[in-house]
Coordinates of C-alpha atoms and ligand atoms in Angstrom, one line a residue:
X8 CA 40.9 9.2 -15.0
X9 CA 42.7 10.4 -11.9
X10 CA 40.3 12.8 -10.4
X11 CA 37.6 10.4 -9.4
X12 CA 35.5 11.3 -6.4
X13 CA 37.0 9.3 -3.5
X14 CA 34.8 6.7 -1.8
X15 CA 34.3 6.0 2.0
X16 CA 34.3 2.3 1.5
X17 CA 36.8 0.2 -0.4
X18 CA 36.1 0.5 -4.1
X19 CA 39.5 -0.6 -5.4
X20 CA 38.3 -4.1 -6.1
X21 CA 35.0 -2.9 -7.4
X22 CA 36.4 -0.7 -10.2
X23 CA 38.5 -3.6 -11.4
X24 CA 35.9 -6.4 -11.2
X25 CA 33.4 -4.5 -13.3
X26 CA 30.8 -7.1 -13.8
X27 CA 28.3 -8.4 -11.2
X28 CA 25.0 -10.3 -10.9
X29 CA 21.9 -8.7 -9.4
X30 CA 19.3 -11.2 -8.1
X31 CA 15.7 -10.3 -7.4
X32 CA 14.1 -13.2 -5.6
X33 CA 11.1 -13.3 -3.3
X34 CA 7.4 -14.0 -3.0
X35 CA 6.8 -12.0 -6.2
X36 CA 8.4 -14.9 -8.1
X37 CA 5.2 -16.8 -7.6
X38 CA 2.7 -14.4 -9.2
X39 CA 5.5 -14.1 -11.8
X40 CA 4.4 -10.7 -13.1
X41 CA 6.8 -8.2 -11.8
X42 CA 8.3 -7.6 -8.4
X43 CA 5.9 -4.6 -7.9
X44 CA 2.9 -6.7 -8.4
X45 CA 1.6 -6.1 -4.9
X46 CA 1.7 -2.3 -5.5
X47 CA 0.6 -2.3 -9.1
X48 CA -2.4 -4.5 -8.4
X49 CA -3.0 -2.9 -5.0
X50 CA -3.1 -6.4 -3.3
X51 CA -3.9 -6.4 0.4
X52 CA -1.7 -8.2 2.9
X53 CA -4.4 -10.9 3.2
X54 CA -4.5 -11.5 -0.5
X55 CA -0.7 -11.5 -0.9
X56 CA -0.4 -14.1 1.9
X57 CA -1.1 -16.9 -0.6
X58 CA 2.4 -16.4 -2.1
X59 CA 3.9 -16.7 1.4
X60 CA 1.9 -19.8 2.0
X61 CA 3.1 -21.4 -1.3
X62 CA 6.7 -20.3 -1.3
X63 CA 8.5 -23.6 -1.6
X64 CA 11.5 -23.5 -4.0
X65 CA 12.2 -27.2 -4.1
X66 CA 14.8 -27.0 -6.8
X67 CA 16.8 -24.2 -5.2
X68 CA 20.5 -25.0 -5.2
X69 CA 22.6 -21.8 -4.8
X70 CA 25.7 -23.7 -5.9
X71 CA 24.2 -23.8 -9.4
X72 CA 23.4 -20.1 -9.3
X73 CA 26.9 -19.2 -8.2
X74 CA 28.5 -21.4 -10.9
X75 CA 26.3 -19.7 -13.5
X76 CA 27.5 -16.3 -12.3
X77 CA 31.1 -17.3 -12.3
X78 CA 30.9 -18.9 -15.7
X79 CA 29.4 -15.7 -17.1
X80 CA 32.4 -13.8 -15.8
X81 CA 30.6 -12.1 -12.9
X82 CA 32.8 -11.2 -9.9
X83 CA 30.3 -10.0 -7.3
X84 CA 26.6 -10.4 -6.7
X85 CA 23.9 -8.4 -5.0
X86 CA 20.8 -10.2 -3.6
X87 CA 17.5 -8.8 -2.5
X88 CA 17.5 -9.6 1.2
X89 CA 14.1 -7.9 1.4
X90 CA 12.2 -6.2 -1.5
X91 CA 9.4 -3.7 -1.3
X92 CA 6.9 -6.3 -0.3
X93 CA 8.7 -6.8 3.0
X94 CA 9.5 -10.5 2.6
X95 CA 12.9 -11.4 4.1
X96 CA 15.0 -14.2 2.7
X97 CA 16.9 -14.8 5.9
X98 CA 16.1 -16.0 9.4
X99 CA 15.7 -12.5 10.8
X100 CA 14.8 -12.3 14.5
X101 CA 12.8 -9.1 13.8
X102 CA 9.9 -10.5 11.8
X103 CA 8.2 -13.8 11.1
X104 CA 7.7 -12.6 7.6
X105 CA 10.7 -14.5 6.4
X106 CA 11.6 -17.7 4.4
X107 CA 11.9 -19.9 7.5
X108 CA 8.1 -19.7 8.1
X109 CA 7.1 -20.5 4.5
X110 CA 6.5 -24.2 3.5
X111 CA 10.2 -24.2 2.4
X112 CA 11.0 -23.7 6.1
X113 CA 14.6 -22.6 5.7
X114 CA 16.8 -19.5 5.5
X115 CA 17.6 -19.1 1.7
X116 CA 20.1 -16.3 2.1
X117 CA 22.9 -18.0 4.1
X118 CA 23.5 -20.9 1.7
X119 CA 23.5 -18.4 -1.1
X120 CA 26.2 -16.3 0.5
X121 CA 28.2 -19.4 1.2
X122 CA 27.9 -20.8 -2.4
X123 CA 28.8 -17.5 -4.0
X124 CA 31.8 -17.0 -1.7
X125 CA 32.9 -20.5 -2.6
X126 CA 33.1 -19.4 -6.2
X127 CA 35.2 -16.4 -5.2
X128 CA 32.3 -14.0 -5.8
X129 CA 32.0 -11.0 -3.6
X130 CA 28.7 -10.4 -1.7
X131 CA 26.4 -7.5 -1.9
X132 CA 23.1 -7.1 0.0
X133 CA 20.2 -5.1 -1.6
X134 CA 17.8 -4.0 1.1
X135 CA 14.5 -2.3 0.5
X136 CA 13.9 0.9 2.4
X137 CA 10.3 0.7 1.3
X138 CA 8.1 -1.9 3.0
X139 CA 4.5 -2.5 2.0
X140 CA 4.0 -5.1 4.7
X141 CA 5.4 -3.6 7.9
X142 CA 2.6 -2.4 10.2
X143 CA 4.5 0.8 11.2
X144 CA 5.4 1.9 7.7
X145 CA 3.3 4.9 7.0
X146 CA 1.1 4.4 4.0
X147 CA 1.9 6.9 1.3
X148 CA 1.1 7.5 -2.3
X149 CA 3.5 4.8 -3.4
X150 CA 2.1 2.2 -1.1
X151 CA 0.1 -0.8 -2.2
X152 CA -2.7 0.4 0.1
X153 CA -2.6 4.0 -1.3
X154 CA -6.2 3.8 -2.5
X155 CA -7.6 2.1 0.5
X156 CA -11.0 3.8 1.2
X157 CA -9.9 4.2 4.9
X158 CA -6.4 5.3 4.2
X159 CA -6.3 7.8 7.0
X160 CA -7.5 5.3 9.4
X161 CA -4.9 2.8 8.2
X162 CA -2.3 5.3 9.2
X163 CA -3.7 5.9 12.7
X164 CA -1.2 4.4 15.1
X165 CA 1.5 3.9 12.5
X166 CA 4.8 5.3 13.7
X167 CA 7.6 5.6 11.1
X168 CA 10.1 5.9 13.9
X169 CA 9.4 2.4 14.9
X170 CA 9.9 1.3 11.3
X171 CA 13.3 3.1 11.4
X172 CA 14.3 0.9 14.4
X173 CA 13.2 -2.2 12.5
X174 CA 15.2 -1.1 9.5
X175 CA 18.2 -0.4 11.5
X176 CA 17.9 -3.7 13.4
X177 CA 17.7 -5.7 10.2
X178 CA 20.7 -4.0 8.7
X179 CA 22.6 -4.7 11.9
X180 CA 21.7 -8.4 11.5
X181 CA 22.7 -8.4 7.9
X182 CA 26.1 -6.8 8.6
X183 CA 26.9 -9.0 11.6
X184 CA 25.6 -12.5 10.9
X185 CA 27.0 -13.1 7.4
X186 CA 30.7 -12.3 7.6
X187 CA 32.1 -9.3 5.7
X188 CA 29.6 -7.9 3.3
X189 CA 31.1 -6.0 0.3
X190 CA 28.2 -3.9 -0.9
X191 CA 25.1 -2.5 0.7
X192 CA 22.5 -1.5 -1.8
X193 CA 19.5 0.4 -0.4
X194 CA 16.3 1.0 -2.5
X195 CA 14.9 3.7 -2.6
X196 CA 14.1 7.3 -1.6
X197 CA 11.3 9.4 -3.2
X198 CA 11.2 12.6 -1.1
X199 CA 8.5 15.1 -1.8
X200 CA 9.9 17.3 -4.5
X201 CA 9.3 18.8 -7.9
X202 CA 9.1 15.2 -9.3
X203 CA 6.6 14.1 -6.8
X204 CA 4.6 17.3 -6.1
X205 CA 1.3 15.5 -5.4
X206 CA 2.6 12.9 -3.0
X207 CA 0.6 13.0 0.1
X208 CA 3.7 11.6 1.8
X209 CA 7.0 11.1 0.0
X210 CA 9.8 9.4 1.8
X211 CA 13.4 10.5 2.2
X212 CA 16.3 10.5 4.7
X213 CA 14.2 11.5 7.7
X214 CA 11.9 8.5 7.1
X215 CA 14.8 6.0 7.0
X216 CA 16.9 7.6 9.7
X217 CA 19.6 7.7 7.0
X218 CA 22.1 9.7 9.0
X219 CA 22.1 7.2 11.9
X220 CA 21.9 4.3 9.6
X221 CA 25.0 5.4 7.8
X222 CA 26.8 5.9 11.0
X223 CA 26.0 2.4 12.2
X224 CA 27.0 0.9 8.8
X225 CA 30.3 2.6 8.7
X226 CA 31.0 1.4 12.2
X227 CA 30.1 -2.2 11.5
X228 CA 31.6 -2.4 8.1
X229 CA 34.1 0.4 7.4
X230 CA 35.1 -1.1 4.0
X231 CA 31.6 -1.6 2.7
X232 CA 30.5 0.1 -0.6
X233 CA 27.2 2.0 -0.1
X234 CA 24.9 3.0 -2.9
X235 CA 23.3 6.3 -3.4
X236 CA 19.6 5.9 -2.5
X237 CA 19.5 7.0 1.1
X238 CA 18.7 10.6 0.1
X239 CA 21.8 12.2 1.6
X240 CA 24.5 13.7 -0.5
X241 CA 28.1 12.8 0.4
X242 CA 27.5 9.6 2.4
X243 CA 27.3 7.3 -0.6
X244 CA 30.1 5.6 -2.6
X245 CA 28.5 4.6 -5.9
X246 CA 25.9 6.1 -8.3
X247 CA 23.5 3.6 -9.6
X248 CA 21.8 4.6 -12.8
X249 CA 19.1 2.0 -13.6
X250 CA 17.5 0.9 -16.9
X251 CA 19.5 3.3 -19.1
X252 CA 23.1 3.8 -20.3
X253 CA 24.5 7.2 -19.3
X254 CA 25.8 9.1 -22.3
X255 CA 29.1 9.7 -20.5
X256 CA 30.9 9.0 -17.3
X257 CA 28.5 10.3 -14.6
X258 CA 29.7 13.3 -12.6
X259 CA 28.7 15.1 -9.5
X260 CA 29.7 18.7 -9.3
X261 CA 31.9 18.1 -12.3
X262 CA 33.8 15.2 -10.7
X263 CA 33.5 11.7 -12.2
X264 CA 32.2 9.2 -9.6
X265 CA 32.4 5.5 -9.1
X266 CA 29.3 4.1 -10.7
X267 CA 27.4 1.0 -11.6
X268 CA 24.6 0.6 -14.2
X269 CA 22.0 -1.9 -13.1
X270 CA 20.1 -3.6 -15.9
X271 CA 17.7 -6.4 -16.6
X272 CA 17.7 -9.2 -19.2
X273 CA 14.0 -8.4 -19.8
X274 CA 11.8 -5.7 -18.6
X275 CA 11.3 -7.0 -15.0
X276 CA 13.6 -7.5 -12.1
X277 CA 11.6 -10.2 -10.5
X278 CA 10.8 -13.4 -12.4
X279 CA 8.2 -12.5 -15.1
X280 CA 6.8 -15.4 -17.0
X281 CA 5.1 -13.5 -19.8
X282 CA 7.5 -10.6 -20.3
X283 CA 9.0 -10.8 -23.8
X284 CA 11.4 -7.9 -24.2
X285 CA 14.5 -10.1 -23.7
X286 CA 17.6 -8.3 -24.9
X287 CA 19.6 -10.0 -27.6
X288 CA 23.0 -11.4 -26.6
X289 CA 24.6 -8.8 -28.8
X290 CA 22.9 -6.0 -27.0
X291 CA 23.9 -7.5 -23.6
X292 CA 27.5 -7.6 -24.6
X293 CA 27.4 -4.1 -25.9
X294 CA 25.9 -2.8 -22.7
X295 CA 28.8 -4.3 -20.7
X296 CA 31.4 -2.8 -23.1
X297 CA 29.6 0.6 -23.2
X298 CA 29.5 0.7 -19.4
X299 CA 33.2 -0.1 -18.9
X300 CA 34.1 2.3 -21.7
X301 CA 32.6 5.1 -19.5
X302 CA 34.4 3.9 -16.4
X303 CA 31.5 2.0 -14.9
X304 CA 30.4 -1.4 -13.7
X305 CA 27.5 -3.4 -14.9
X306 CA 25.2 -5.2 -12.5
X307 CA 23.0 -7.5 -14.6
X308 CA 19.9 -8.9 -13.1
X309 CA 18.4 -12.4 -12.9
X310 CA 15.0 -13.1 -11.5
X311 CA 14.9 -16.8 -10.4
X312 CA 11.6 -18.7 -10.5
X313 CA 9.4 -19.8 -7.6
X314 CA 11.0 -23.2 -7.7
X315 CA 14.4 -21.7 -7.2
X316 CA 15.9 -21.9 -10.6
X317 CA 17.3 -19.5 -13.2
X318 CA 15.0 -20.1 -16.2
X319 CA 16.2 -21.1 -19.6
X320 CA 16.2 -17.6 -21.0
X321 CA 18.3 -16.3 -18.2
X322 CA 20.7 -19.2 -18.4
X323 CA 21.1 -18.7 -22.1
X324 CA 21.8 -15.0 -21.7
X325 CA 24.4 -15.8 -19.0
X326 CA 26.1 -18.4 -21.1
X327 CA 26.4 -15.9 -24.0
X328 CA 28.1 -13.5 -21.6
X329 CA 30.3 -16.4 -20.6
X330 CA 31.3 -17.2 -24.2
X331 CA 32.2 -13.6 -24.9
X332 CA 34.0 -13.1 -21.6
X333 CA 36.1 -16.3 -22.2
X334 CA 37.9 -14.5 -25.0
X335 CA 37.5 -10.9 -24.0
X336 CA 37.6 -10.5 -20.3
X337 CA 41.0 -8.9 -20.6
X338 CA 39.2 -5.9 -22.2
X339 CA 36.9 -5.7 -19.2
X340 CA 38.6 -6.5 -15.9
X341 CA 40.9 -3.8 -14.7
X342 CA 39.8 -1.6 -17.5
X343 CA 38.2 1.8 -17.6
X344 CA 37.6 4.7 -19.9
X345 CA 40.5 5.5 -22.3
X346 CA 42.6 8.6 -21.7
X347 CA 40.9 11.8 -23.1
X348 CA 43.4 12.1 -26.0
X349 CA 42.0 8.9 -27.5
X350 CA 38.5 9.3 -29.0
X351 CA 36.9 6.2 -30.4
X352 CA 35.7 6.4 -34.0
X353 CA 32.1 5.8 -35.1
X354 CA 30.6 2.4 -34.1
X355 CA 33.5 1.7 -31.7
X356 CA 34.1 1.8 -27.9
X357 CA 37.4 2.0 -26.2
X358 CA 38.3 0.4 -22.9
X359 CA 41.8 0.9 -21.4
X360 CA 43.9 -0.9 -18.9
X361 CA 46.2 1.6 -17.2
X362 CA 48.3 -1.1 -15.6
X363 CA 49.3 -2.8 -18.9
X364 CA 48.9 0.3 -21.0
X365 CA 46.7 -1.6 -23.5
X366 CA 43.9 0.0 -25.4
X367 CA 40.9 -2.2 -26.5
X368 CA 38.9 -1.3 -29.6
X369 CA 35.5 -2.8 -29.4
X370 CA 33.8 -2.9 -32.8
X371 CA 30.0 -2.6 -32.7
X372 CA 29.8 -2.8 -36.5
X373 CA 32.4 -4.7 -38.5
X374 CA 33.8 -2.4 -41.2
X375 CA 35.1 -3.4 -44.6
X376 CA 38.9 -3.8 -44.4
X377 CA 39.9 -0.8 -42.5
X378 CA 39.3 1.1 -39.3
X379 CA 40.9 4.5 -38.7
X380 CA 41.7 5.5 -35.2
X381 CA 42.2 9.2 -34.6
X382 CA 45.3 10.4 -32.8
X383 CA 46.9 6.9 -32.6
X384 CA 49.4 7.2 -35.4
X385 CA 52.9 6.1 -34.1
X386 CA 51.5 5.3 -30.7
X387 CA 50.9 1.6 -31.1
X388 CA 53.7 -1.1 -30.9
X389 CA 51.5 -4.1 -31.8
X390 CA 47.9 -4.9 -32.6
X391 CA 46.0 -8.2 -32.5
X392 CA 42.5 -9.6 -32.4
X393 CA 41.8 -10.5 -28.8
X394 CA 39.8 -13.6 -29.5
X395 CA 42.6 -15.5 -31.1
X396 CA 45.7 -13.3 -30.8
X397 CA 46.0 -13.1 -34.6
X398 CA 48.0 -10.1 -35.8
X399 CA 46.3 -7.1 -37.1
X400 CA 48.4 -5.2 -39.6
X401 CA 49.1 -1.5 -39.4
X402 CA 49.8 -0.7 -43.0
X403 CA 52.4 1.8 -43.9
X404 CA 51.4 4.7 -46.2
X405 CA 53.6 3.7 -49.1
X406 CA 51.9 1.5 -51.7
X407 CA 48.6 1.2 -49.9
X408 CA 45.2 2.4 -50.9
X409 CA 44.9 6.2 -50.9
X410 CA 42.2 6.4 -48.3
X411 CA 44.6 4.7 -45.9
X412 CA 47.3 7.2 -46.8
X413 CA 44.9 10.2 -46.4
X414 CA 43.8 8.8 -43.0
X415 CA 47.3 8.4 -41.8
X416 CA 48.3 11.9 -42.8
X417 CA 45.5 13.1 -40.5
X418 CA 47.3 11.5 -37.6
X419 CA 45.1 8.4 -37.7
X420 CA 46.3 4.9 -37.2
X421 CA 44.8 2.6 -39.8
X422 CA 44.2 -1.0 -39.0
X423 CA 43.8 -3.7 -41.7
X424 CA 41.0 -6.0 -40.7
X425 CA 40.0 -9.4 -42.1
X426 CA 36.9 -9.4 -44.4
X427 CA 35.2 -11.9 -42.2
X428 CA 34.2 -10.7 -38.7
X429 CA 35.5 -12.9 -36.0
X430 CA 32.8 -15.1 -34.3
X431 CA 32.0 -12.7 -31.5
X432 CA 29.1 -10.4 -30.8
X433 CA 31.6 -7.6 -30.3
X434 CA 35.0 -8.3 -31.7
X435 CA 37.9 -6.6 -29.9
X436 CA 41.3 -5.5 -31.1
X437 CA 44.0 -5.2 -28.5
X438 CA 46.5 -2.4 -29.0
X439 CA 49.8 -2.5 -27.1
X440 CA 50.5 1.2 -26.7
X441 CA 54.1 2.4 -26.9
Ligands
LIG18 C1 13.7 0.1 -8.6 C2 12.6 -0.8 -8.3 C3 12.9 -2.1 -8.0 C4 14.3 -2.7 -8.4 C5 15.3 -1.6 -8.4 C6 16.7 -2.1 -9.0 O1 14.0 1.1 -7.8 O2 11.8 -0.3 -7.3 O3 11.9 -3.0 -8.2 O4 14.6 -3.5 -7.3 O5 14.9 -0.5 -9.0 O6 17.5 -1.0 -9.2

């Protein structure tokens, strides 16, 4: 697609790399029942303090994390520098509520950034706009203290403007103390509107000082990629649909945009011990393929444990990605949606590399003997299975089964497949276009 909405930051690398790792790590890894636990269970600061007092990830070794990401085929990562509970992973000068004051006693962000960079992985910072710990953050209907009997009193003396200064100051630290940051990922705005009509206070761009914030960010880091959750149209670079797969390439005012789906292995972003809706490896691979087939990126989340490890389930899912990517990365990196003239048949997705002019047919269901590809007759010079470079025949009409003949007459290209599906969650056929 040529008419993609231009970005302010540098998204050239982003639309080629396609696959990243999201990491949600913080105090909520200890209760281990969702990163919104403070809000959902309306836990007071005093009661939440026990997680701060016991944060001691003794097994934390970010080199292991970075290696797991690289082995899975991930090219960039986005880490929660601060989530909604307000806890900061780095040695920020602007609050004591950070990792260095926990029993662990050290900045956990800096070694992570170093370790991922060492693996050649680009660095993104997620930063929560919302803060259920900061004393100046005005309590609203989303806040963990929303049902406090003395809510109005709680808000006496709170000054959101002071919070804005804090937010700005922290973003300045993040963009100046860690070398060049590639992505800044804010989360999130919920302005009072038709979706939130009863909010006693929603929060949007005025509550974050989004305009000013953006100005500062663009000055400090002109190439950075900014996500779309600051509640101002036009300043963002990428759209970030979450927990669903868009039906088609997302557009704004009819123009396709650079976009990234963010997804979880199970139903929680933070480590959740008892959550059991872990996606199958097959579904995970399909989600990656589906995303790239619509011109997008996939940011897949891991929620490390309170001891500082990726748990077994996450490691296993990552290694399944790694196995698939080992043979099929060529159908992901540098790829995008296929030109409009090529429409994938039922149960298939196409990805396309414009530089090599190769089209990739991803088969979500392995058919018996033939697959018929509309509009591709006489357009393909050579076809092979991607996993082992074994030839896929393109039978000529004469002497073959009549359904192949009929299909070819309709301008389809028919491929002859082996009966046995290759050992891959999603097998891929590589087509060298003429
Ligand atoms: C949401 C949630 C949050 C998660 C994020 C990831 O907005 O508030 O917990 O960090 O999505 O996209």
